[in-house]
Tab-separated table of C-alpha atoms and ligand atoms in Angstrom:
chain	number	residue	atom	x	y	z
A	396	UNK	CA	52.182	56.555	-74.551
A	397	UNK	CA	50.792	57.283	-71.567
A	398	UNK	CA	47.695	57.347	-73.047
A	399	UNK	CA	47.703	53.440	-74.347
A	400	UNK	CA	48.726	52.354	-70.620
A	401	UNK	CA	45.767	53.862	-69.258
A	402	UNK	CA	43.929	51.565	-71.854
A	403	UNK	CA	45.560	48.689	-71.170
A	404	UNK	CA	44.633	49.266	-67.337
A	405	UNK	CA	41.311	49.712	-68.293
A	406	UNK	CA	40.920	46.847	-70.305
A	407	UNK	CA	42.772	44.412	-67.776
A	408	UNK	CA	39.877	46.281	-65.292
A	409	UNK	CA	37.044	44.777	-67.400
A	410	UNK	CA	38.834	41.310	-68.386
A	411	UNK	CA	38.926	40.995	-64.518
A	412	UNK	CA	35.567	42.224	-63.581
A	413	UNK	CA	33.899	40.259	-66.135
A	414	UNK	CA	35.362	36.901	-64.914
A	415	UNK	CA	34.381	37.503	-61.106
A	416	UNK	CA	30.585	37.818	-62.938
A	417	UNK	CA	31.313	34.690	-64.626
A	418	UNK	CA	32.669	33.145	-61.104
A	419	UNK	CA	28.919	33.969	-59.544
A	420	UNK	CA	27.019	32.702	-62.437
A	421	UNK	CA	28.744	29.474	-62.072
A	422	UNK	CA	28.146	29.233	-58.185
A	423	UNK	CA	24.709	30.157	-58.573
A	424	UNK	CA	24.231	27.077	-60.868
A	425	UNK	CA	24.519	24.368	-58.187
A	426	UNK	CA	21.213	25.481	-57.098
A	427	UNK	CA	19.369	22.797	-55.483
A	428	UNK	CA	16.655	21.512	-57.559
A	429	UNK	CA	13.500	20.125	-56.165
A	430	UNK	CA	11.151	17.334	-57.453
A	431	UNK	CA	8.098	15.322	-55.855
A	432	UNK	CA	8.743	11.686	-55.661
A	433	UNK	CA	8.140	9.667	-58.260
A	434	UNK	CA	5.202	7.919	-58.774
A	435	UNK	CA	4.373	7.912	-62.929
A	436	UNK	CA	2.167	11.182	-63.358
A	437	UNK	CA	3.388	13.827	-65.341
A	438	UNK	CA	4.424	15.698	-62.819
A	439	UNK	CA	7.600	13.668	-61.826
A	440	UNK	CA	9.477	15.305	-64.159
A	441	UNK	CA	8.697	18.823	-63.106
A	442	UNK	CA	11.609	20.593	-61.348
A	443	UNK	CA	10.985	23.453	-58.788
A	444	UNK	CA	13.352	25.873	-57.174
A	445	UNK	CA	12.334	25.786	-54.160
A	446	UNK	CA	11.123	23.174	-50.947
A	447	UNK	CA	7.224	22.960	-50.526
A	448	UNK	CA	4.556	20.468	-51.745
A	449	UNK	CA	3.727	19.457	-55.568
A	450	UNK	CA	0.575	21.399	-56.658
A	451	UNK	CA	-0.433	18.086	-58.586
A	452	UNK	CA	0.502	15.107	-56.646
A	453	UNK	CA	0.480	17.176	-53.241
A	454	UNK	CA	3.554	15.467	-52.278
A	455	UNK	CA	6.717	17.086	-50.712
A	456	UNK	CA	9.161	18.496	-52.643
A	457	UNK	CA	12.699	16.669	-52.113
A	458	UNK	CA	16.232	17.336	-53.553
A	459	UNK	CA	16.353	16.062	-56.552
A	460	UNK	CA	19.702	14.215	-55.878
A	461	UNK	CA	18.188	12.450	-52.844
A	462	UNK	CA	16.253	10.607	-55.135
A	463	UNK	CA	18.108	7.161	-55.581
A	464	UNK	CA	15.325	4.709	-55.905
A	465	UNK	CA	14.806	2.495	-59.296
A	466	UNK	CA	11.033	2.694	-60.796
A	467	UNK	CA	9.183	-0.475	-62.851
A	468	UNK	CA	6.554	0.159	-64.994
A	469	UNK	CA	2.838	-1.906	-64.885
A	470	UNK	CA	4.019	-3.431	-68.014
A	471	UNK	CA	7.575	-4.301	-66.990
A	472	UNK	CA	6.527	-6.142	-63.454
A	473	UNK	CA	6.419	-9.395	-65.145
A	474	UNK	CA	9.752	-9.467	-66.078
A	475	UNK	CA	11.038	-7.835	-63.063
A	476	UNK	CA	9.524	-10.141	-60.729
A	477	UNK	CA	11.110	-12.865	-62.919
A	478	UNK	CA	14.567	-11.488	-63.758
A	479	UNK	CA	15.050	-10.224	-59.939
A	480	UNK	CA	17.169	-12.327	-57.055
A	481	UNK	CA	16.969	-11.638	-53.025
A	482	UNK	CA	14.161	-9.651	-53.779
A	483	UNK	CA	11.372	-8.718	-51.464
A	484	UNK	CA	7.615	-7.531	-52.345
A	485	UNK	CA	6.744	-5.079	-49.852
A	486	UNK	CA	2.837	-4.209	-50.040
A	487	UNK	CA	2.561	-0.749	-48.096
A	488	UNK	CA	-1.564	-0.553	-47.932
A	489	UNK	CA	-3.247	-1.555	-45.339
A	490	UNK	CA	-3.979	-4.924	-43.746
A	491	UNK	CA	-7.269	-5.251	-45.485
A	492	UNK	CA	-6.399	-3.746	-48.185
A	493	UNK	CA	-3.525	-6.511	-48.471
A	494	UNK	CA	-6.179	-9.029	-48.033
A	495	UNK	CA	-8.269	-7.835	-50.367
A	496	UNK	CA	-11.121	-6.135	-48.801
A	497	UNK	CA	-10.278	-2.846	-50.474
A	498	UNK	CA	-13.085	-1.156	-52.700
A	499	UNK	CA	-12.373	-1.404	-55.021
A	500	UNK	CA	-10.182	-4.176	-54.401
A	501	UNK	CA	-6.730	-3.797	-56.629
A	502	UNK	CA	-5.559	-7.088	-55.664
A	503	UNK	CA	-2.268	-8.438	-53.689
A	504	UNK	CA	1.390	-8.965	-55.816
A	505	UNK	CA	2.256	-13.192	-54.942
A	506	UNK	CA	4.515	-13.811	-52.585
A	507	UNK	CA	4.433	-10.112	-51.164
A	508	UNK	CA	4.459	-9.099	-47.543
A	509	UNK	CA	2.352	-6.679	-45.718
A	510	UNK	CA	3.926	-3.636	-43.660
A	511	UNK	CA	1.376	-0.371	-44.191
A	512	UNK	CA	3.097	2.998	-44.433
A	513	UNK	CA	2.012	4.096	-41.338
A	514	UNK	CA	4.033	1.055	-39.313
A	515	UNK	CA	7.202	1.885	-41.560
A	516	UNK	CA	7.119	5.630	-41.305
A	517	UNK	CA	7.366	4.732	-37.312
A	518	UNK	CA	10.703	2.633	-37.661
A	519	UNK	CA	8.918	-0.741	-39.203
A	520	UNK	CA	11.437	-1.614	-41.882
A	521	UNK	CA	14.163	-2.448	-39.161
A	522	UNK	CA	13.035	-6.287	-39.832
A	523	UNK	CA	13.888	-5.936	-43.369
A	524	UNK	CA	17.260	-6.858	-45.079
A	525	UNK	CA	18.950	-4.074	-46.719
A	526	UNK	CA	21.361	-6.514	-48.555
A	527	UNK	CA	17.821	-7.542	-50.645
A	528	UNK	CA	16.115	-5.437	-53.334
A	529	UNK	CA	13.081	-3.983	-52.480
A	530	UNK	CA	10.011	-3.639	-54.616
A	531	UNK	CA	7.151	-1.247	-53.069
A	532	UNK	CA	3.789	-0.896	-54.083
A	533	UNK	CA	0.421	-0.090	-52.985
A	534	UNK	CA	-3.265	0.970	-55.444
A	535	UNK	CA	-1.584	4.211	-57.167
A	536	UNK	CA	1.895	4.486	-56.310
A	537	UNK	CA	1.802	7.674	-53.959
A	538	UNK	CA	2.308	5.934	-50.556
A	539	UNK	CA	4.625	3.488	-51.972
A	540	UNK	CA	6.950	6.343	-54.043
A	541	UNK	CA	6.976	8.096	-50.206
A	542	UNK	CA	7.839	4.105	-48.584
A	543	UNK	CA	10.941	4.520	-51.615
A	544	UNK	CA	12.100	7.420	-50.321
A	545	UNK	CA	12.297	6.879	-46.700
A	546	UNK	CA	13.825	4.081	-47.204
A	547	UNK	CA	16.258	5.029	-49.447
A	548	UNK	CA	16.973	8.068	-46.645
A	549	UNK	CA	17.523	4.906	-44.043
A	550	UNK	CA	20.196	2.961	-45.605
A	551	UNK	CA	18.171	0.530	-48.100
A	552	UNK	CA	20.123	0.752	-51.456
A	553	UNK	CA	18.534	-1.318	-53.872
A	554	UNK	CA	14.872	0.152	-53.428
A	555	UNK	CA	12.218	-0.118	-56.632
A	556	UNK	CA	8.946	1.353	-56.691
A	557	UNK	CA	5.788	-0.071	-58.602
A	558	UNK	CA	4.704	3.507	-61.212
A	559	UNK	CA	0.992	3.740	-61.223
A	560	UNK	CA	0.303	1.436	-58.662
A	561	UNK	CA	-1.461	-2.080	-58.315
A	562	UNK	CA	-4.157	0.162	-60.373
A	563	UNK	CA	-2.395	0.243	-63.945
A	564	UNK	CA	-1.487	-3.600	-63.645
A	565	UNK	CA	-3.183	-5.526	-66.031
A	566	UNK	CA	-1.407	-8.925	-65.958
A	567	UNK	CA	-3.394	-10.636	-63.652
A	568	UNK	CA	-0.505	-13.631	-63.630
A	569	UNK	CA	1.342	-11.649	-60.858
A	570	UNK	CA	-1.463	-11.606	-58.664
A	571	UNK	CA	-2.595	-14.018	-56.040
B	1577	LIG	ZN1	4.004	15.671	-58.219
């Protein structure tokens, strides 16, 4: 008899310390995962484990939770541009390049404005309405997927960014 009790204790021993492993595993799976911004190379599907830059895109490595933004492919702008209400075309090169004197020269989205990345990483998108969609672009979609972010970390919530860039468009009926 006394036998089977100490068995039973032992077994209720392992029951318990086999659930407390189980407890730990499932903590440990809310790991934060980490992704570079998305802006349509293969790579924006990779996930690391840890914060740091993206060995192919070279961007920074976010959570990938804090990613919120919408994406439109080259061959979906079209329809975008004509489905989409309150929206705003936010061209994040440069002055010239907005005006075309890029080389090469990628051409401008109609009916876009110009602020360049390095006005609305300093605060320039106060003057824009966060009630209004916002679709960002620039040549090859790696300033405008880091424009997405920050302004989906400022309190823009309907924020789309242009994959590939004015680079992969190819229906010359959205440009100027
Ligand atoms: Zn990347």
């Amino acid at each position: 008899m006394k036998n089977i009790i100490n068995k039973v204790l032992l077994l209720v021993v392992i029951i318990c310390g086999g659930s407390k492993t189980g407890f730990t595993q499932k903590t440990s799976s809310v790991k934060i995962q980490y992704v570079c911004t998305p802006c349509g190379i293969k790579c924006d599907k990779e996930v690391f484990a840890g914060p740091g830059q993206c060995p192919n895109c070279k961007m920074k490595l976010v959570d990938k939770k804090s990613i919120i933004h919408k994406s439109v492919s080259p061959s979906d702008l079209s329809k975008f541009l004509k489905s989409s209400k309150n929206l705003v075309i936010l061209d994040v090169r440069t002055k010239g390049e907005f005006e075309g004197h890029g080389e090469p020269d990628f051409g401008t989205l109609k009916n876009s404005v110009n602020i360049p990345i390095s006005d609305l990483e300093k605060g320039g998108y106060k003057g824009l309405d966060k009630n209004k969609t916002i679709l960002v672009y620039c040549s090859h979609s790696h300033r405008s997927s880091r424009v997405s972010y920050l302004l989906t970390q400022n309190g823009f919530k309907n924020v789309v960014n242009l994959l590939g860039g004015m680079s992969e468009v190819t229906d010359n009926s959205v440009r100027k």
